């Protein structure tokens, strides 16, 4: 059976190339499928272009969702990265 987890984070910085790349590297370390939801759109956290294409700016709230055996850890890791990236 697989688990799912979700969390919301307010971005301290825009999701431009550097933080998007860091997010993709973090998500790639988990077996779970990790998605980022913003403004009615859902993209894979393993796609730099998808994450950047959200155009999420500093102060925006994004939702991190994961499904799989390590979903809780994946969401915690991605949220921690997004919460602290400047």
mmCIF file of C-alpha atoms in Angstrom:
data_model
loop_
_atom_site.group_PDB
_atom_site.id
_atom_site.type_symbol
_atom_site.label_atom_id
_atom_site.label_comp_id
_atom_site.label_asym_id
_atom_site.label_seq_id
_atom_site.Cartn_x
_atom_site.Cartn_y
_atom_site.Cartn_z
ATOM 1 C CA UNK A 1 0.000 0.000 0.000
ATOM 2 C CA UNK A 2 1.306 3.475 -0.801
ATOM 3 C CA UNK A 3 0.952 6.587 1.309
ATOM 4 C CA UNK A 4 0.124 10.141 0.326
ATOM 5 C CA UNK A 5 0.996 13.423 1.942
ATOM 6 C CA UNK A 6 0.405 17.125 1.278
ATOM 7 C CA UNK A 7 1.639 20.401 2.723
ATOM 8 C CA UNK A 8 1.402 24.092 1.845
ATOM 9 C CA UNK A 9 4.350 26.469 1.890
ATOM 10 C CA UNK A 10 4.679 30.224 1.324
ATOM 11 C CA UNK A 11 7.650 30.834 -0.950
ATOM 12 C CA UNK A 12 10.388 33.152 0.339
ATOM 13 C CA UNK A 13 11.780 33.483 -3.231
ATOM 14 C CA UNK A 14 10.587 33.126 -6.831
ATOM 15 C CA UNK A 15 10.754 29.629 -8.329
ATOM 16 C CA UNK A 16 13.357 30.559 -10.941
ATOM 17 C CA UNK A 17 16.011 28.224 -12.395
ATOM 18 C CA UNK A 18 18.235 27.768 -9.336
ATOM 19 C CA UNK A 19 15.543 26.872 -6.767
ATOM 20 C CA UNK A 20 13.657 24.827 -9.386
ATOM 21 C CA UNK A 21 16.820 22.810 -10.036
ATOM 22 C CA UNK A 22 17.359 22.249 -6.313
ATOM 23 C CA UNK A 23 13.740 21.158 -5.955
ATOM 24 C CA UNK A 24 14.071 18.665 -8.831
ATOM 25 C CA UNK A 25 17.242 17.185 -7.303
ATOM 26 C CA UNK A 26 15.500 16.831 -3.931
ATOM 27 C CA UNK A 27 12.408 15.178 -5.443
ATOM 28 C CA UNK A 28 14.570 12.779 -7.467
ATOM 29 C CA UNK A 29 15.919 11.325 -4.233
ATOM 30 C CA UNK A 30 12.569 9.706 -3.429
ATOM 31 C CA UNK A 31 10.617 6.892 -5.034
ATOM 32 C CA UNK A 32 7.309 8.713 -4.513
ATOM 33 C CA UNK A 33 5.694 10.822 -7.196
ATOM 34 C CA UNK A 34 5.979 14.444 -6.047
ATOM 35 C CA UNK A 35 3.857 17.246 -7.519
ATOM 36 C CA UNK A 36 3.696 21.003 -7.003
ATOM 37 C CA UNK A 37 0.297 22.690 -7.217
ATOM 38 C CA UNK A 38 -0.095 26.422 -7.840
ATOM 39 C CA UNK A 39 -2.841 28.558 -9.315
ATOM 40 C CA UNK A 40 -4.903 25.572 -10.444
ATOM 41 C CA UNK A 41 -1.962 23.836 -12.135
ATOM 42 C CA UNK A 42 -0.161 20.633 -11.126
ATOM 43 C CA UNK A 43 3.366 19.811 -12.301
ATOM 44 C CA UNK A 44 5.873 17.113 -11.506
ATOM 45 C CA UNK A 45 8.520 18.205 -9.017
ATOM 46 C CA UNK A 46 10.976 16.304 -11.225
ATOM 47 C CA UNK A 47 10.534 18.730 -14.143
ATOM 48 C CA UNK A 48 12.606 21.919 -14.016
ATOM 49 C CA UNK A 49 10.639 23.445 -16.893
ATOM 50 C CA UNK A 50 7.336 22.469 -15.287
ATOM 51 C CA UNK A 51 8.283 24.002 -11.934
ATOM 52 C CA UNK A 52 9.605 27.181 -13.555
ATOM 53 C CA UNK A 53 6.508 27.326 -15.778
ATOM 54 C CA UNK A 54 4.304 27.740 -12.724
ATOM 55 C CA UNK A 55 5.634 31.306 -12.407
ATOM 56 C CA UNK A 56 5.235 31.113 -8.641
ATOM 57 C CA UNK A 57 6.635 34.272 -7.070
ATOM 58 C CA UNK A 58 7.890 35.089 -3.591
ATOM 59 C CA UNK A 59 4.969 35.226 -1.161
ATOM 60 C CA UNK A 60 2.856 32.769 -3.164
ATOM 61 C CA UNK A 61 1.426 29.670 -1.495
ATOM 62 C CA UNK A 62 2.181 26.397 -3.260
ATOM 63 C CA UNK A 63 0.996 22.925 -2.335
ATOM 64 C CA UNK A 64 3.383 19.985 -2.318
ATOM 65 C CA UNK A 65 1.777 16.585 -2.837
ATOM 66 C CA UNK A 66 3.369 13.136 -2.908
ATOM 67 C CA UNK A 67 2.187 9.589 -3.349
ATOM 68 C CA UNK A 68 4.287 6.517 -2.676
ATOM 69 C CA UNK A 69 6.071 4.599 0.024
ATOM 70 C CA UNK A 70 8.188 7.583 1.148
ATOM 71 C CA UNK A 71 5.562 10.296 0.537
ATOM 72 C CA UNK A 72 5.824 11.872 3.997
ATOM 73 C CA UNK A 73 9.593 12.200 3.803
ATOM 74 C CA UNK A 74 9.409 13.518 0.233
ATOM 75 C CA UNK A 75 6.918 16.242 1.155
ATOM 76 C CA UNK A 76 8.915 17.225 4.248
ATOM 77 C CA UNK A 77 12.135 17.480 2.218
ATOM 78 C CA UNK A 78 10.613 19.533 -0.602
ATOM 79 C CA UNK A 79 8.738 21.842 1.797
ATOM 80 C CA UNK A 80 11.926 22.387 3.828
ATOM 81 C CA UNK A 81 13.822 23.279 0.679
ATOM 82 C CA UNK A 82 11.120 25.641 -0.578
ATOM 83 C CA UNK A 83 10.761 27.284 2.834
ATOM 84 C CA UNK A 84 14.411 28.183 3.139
ATOM 85 C CA UNK A 85 15.594 28.799 -0.430
ATOM 86 C CA UNK A 86 16.512 32.432 -0.991
#
